[in-house]
Amino acid sequence: FATSEDFLTIKQNSIYKITVTAKTENLSGNAYLRLIQKDSENTNTNAEISISANTTSSVNNNYTNYNFYILGNPKKDVTYKFEFALGNNDTKATGKLSIAGITKTKIDYSTFNCEKANWMTDRTMCFFTHPVYTEAHTQAMIDAFKKVAAAYMK
């Protein structure tokens, strides 16, 4: 099943949560959601992503919310068309897939406080690479890492 009119635009460098409320009946095999990229003339391009749910939660009448998180292209907005399928080119599936709804929510991390992310940020060091670094540069990064690690291991 492919939707012909339902398009999803993912803004540049933005993160979205896509929730698909669906249920399957008598399913043998897997159900898939594909996002097929549209080009500027609104025709299909070869770019396609198949994604699986990051989290799920049960709702009424045996429906389940399947949550997908998508990071926008770093250079431009991209528009996709939804395609739902039972099975794929390699594996066939039979059964029934019922879609009750699709929602898109832009994630705004400026209003969200994630304790785990804060914990990781406080314990993360970044070393950026560059093609002209010498062994002395690399050794300086190693020394810096060892110094910080020693301080945290006290």
PDB file of N, CA, C and O in Angstrom, residues 21-24 57-65 98 100:
ATOM      1  N   THR A  21      -0.223   4.776  14.169  1.00  0.00           N
ATOM      2  CA  THR A  21      -1.114   3.954  14.967  1.00  0.00           C
ATOM      3  C   THR A  21      -1.678   2.887  14.038  1.00  0.00           C
ATOM      4  O   THR A  21      -2.361   3.203  13.059  1.00  0.00           O
ATOM      5  N   ALA A  22      -1.342   1.630  14.337  1.00  0.00           N
ATOM      6  CA  ALA A  22      -1.691   0.545  13.419  1.00  0.00           C
ATOM      7  C   ALA A  22      -1.923  -0.748  14.184  1.00  0.00           C
ATOM      8  O   ALA A  22      -1.557  -0.878  15.360  1.00  0.00           O
ATOM      9  N   LYS A  23      -2.530  -1.697  13.494  1.00  0.00           N
ATOM     10  CA  LYS A  23      -2.616  -3.059  14.029  1.00  0.00           C
ATOM     11  C   LYS A  23      -2.510  -4.033  12.874  1.00  0.00           C
ATOM     12  O   LYS A  23      -2.788  -3.697  11.718  1.00  0.00           O
ATOM     13  N   THR A  24      -2.051  -5.201  13.205  1.00  0.00           N
ATOM     14  CA  THR A  24      -1.958  -6.269  12.212  1.00  0.00           C
ATOM     15  C   THR A  24      -2.842  -7.425  12.663  1.00  0.00           C
ATOM     16  O   THR A  24      -3.066  -7.624  13.861  1.00  0.00           O
ATOM     17  N   SER A  57       3.843   1.370  21.928  1.00  0.00           N
ATOM     18  CA  SER A  57       2.954   1.367  23.091  1.00  0.00           C
ATOM     19  C   SER A  57       1.568   0.943  22.629  1.00  0.00           C
ATOM     20  O   SER A  57       1.133   1.308  21.541  1.00  0.00           O
ATOM     21  N   SER A  58       0.893   0.154  23.452  1.00  0.00           N
ATOM     22  CA  SER A  58      -0.436  -0.335  23.094  1.00  0.00           C
ATOM     23  C   SER A  58      -1.484   0.734  23.352  1.00  0.00           C
ATOM     24  O   SER A  58      -1.400   1.484  24.323  1.00  0.00           O
ATOM     25  N   VAL A  59      -2.483   0.788  22.454  1.00  0.00           N
ATOM     26  CA  VAL A  59      -3.612   1.696  22.608  1.00  0.00           C
ATOM     27  C   VAL A  59      -4.889   0.895  22.433  1.00  0.00           C
ATOM     28  O   VAL A  59      -4.860  -0.322  22.389  1.00  0.00           O
ATOM     29  N   ASN A  60      -6.025   1.551  22.286  1.00  0.00           N
ATOM     30  CA  ASN A  60      -7.330   0.895  22.233  1.00  0.00           C
ATOM     31  C   ASN A  60      -7.491  -0.057  21.051  1.00  0.00           C
ATOM     32  O   ASN A  60      -6.891   0.119  20.002  1.00  0.00           O
ATOM     33  N   ASN A  61      -8.352  -1.053  21.233  1.00  0.00           N
ATOM     34  CA  ASN A  61      -8.775  -1.989  20.179  1.00  0.00           C
ATOM     35  C   ASN A  61      -7.609  -2.702  19.506  1.00  0.00           C
ATOM     36  O   ASN A  61      -7.594  -2.894  18.300  1.00  0.00           O
ATOM     37  N   ASN A  62      -6.614  -3.074  20.273  1.00  0.00           N
ATOM     38  CA  ASN A  62      -5.458  -3.822  19.773  1.00  0.00           C
ATOM     39  C   ASN A  62      -4.598  -3.036  18.798  1.00  0.00           C
ATOM     40  O   ASN A  62      -3.842  -3.615  18.032  1.00  0.00           O
ATOM     41  N   TYR A  63      -4.741  -1.722  18.778  1.00  0.00           N
ATOM     42  CA  TYR A  63      -3.847  -0.888  17.975  1.00  0.00           C
ATOM     43  C   TYR A  63      -2.584  -0.604  18.783  1.00  0.00           C
ATOM     44  O   TYR A  63      -2.597  -0.610  20.011  1.00  0.00           O
ATOM     45  N   THR A  64      -1.519  -0.354  18.076  1.00  0.00           N
ATOM     46  CA  THR A  64      -0.233  -0.038  18.703  1.00  0.00           C
ATOM     47  C   THR A  64       0.307   1.234  18.082  1.00  0.00           C
ATOM     48  O   THR A  64       0.180   1.443  16.877  1.00  0.00           O
ATOM     49  N   ASN A  65       0.902   2.095  18.912  1.00  0.00           N
ATOM     50  CA  ASN A  65       1.607   3.271  18.407  1.00  0.00           C
ATOM     51  C   ASN A  65       3.050   2.867  18.133  1.00  0.00           C
ATOM     52  O   ASN A  65       3.747   2.413  19.037  1.00  0.00           O
ATOM     53  N   SER A  98      -3.826  -2.534   9.361  1.00  0.00           N
ATOM     54  CA  SER A  98      -4.785  -1.437   9.456  1.00  0.00           C
ATOM     55  C   SER A  98      -4.087  -0.224  10.054  1.00  0.00           C
ATOM     56  O   SER A  98      -3.504  -0.317  11.133  1.00  0.00           O
ATOM     57  N   ALA A 100      -4.595   3.477  11.567  1.00  0.00           N
ATOM     58  CA  ALA A 100      -5.617   4.362  12.132  1.00  0.00           C
ATOM     59  C   ALA A 100      -5.191   5.824  12.084  1.00  0.00           C
ATOM     60  O   ALA A 100      -6.027   6.715  12.114  1.00  0.00           O
TER      61      ALA A 100
END
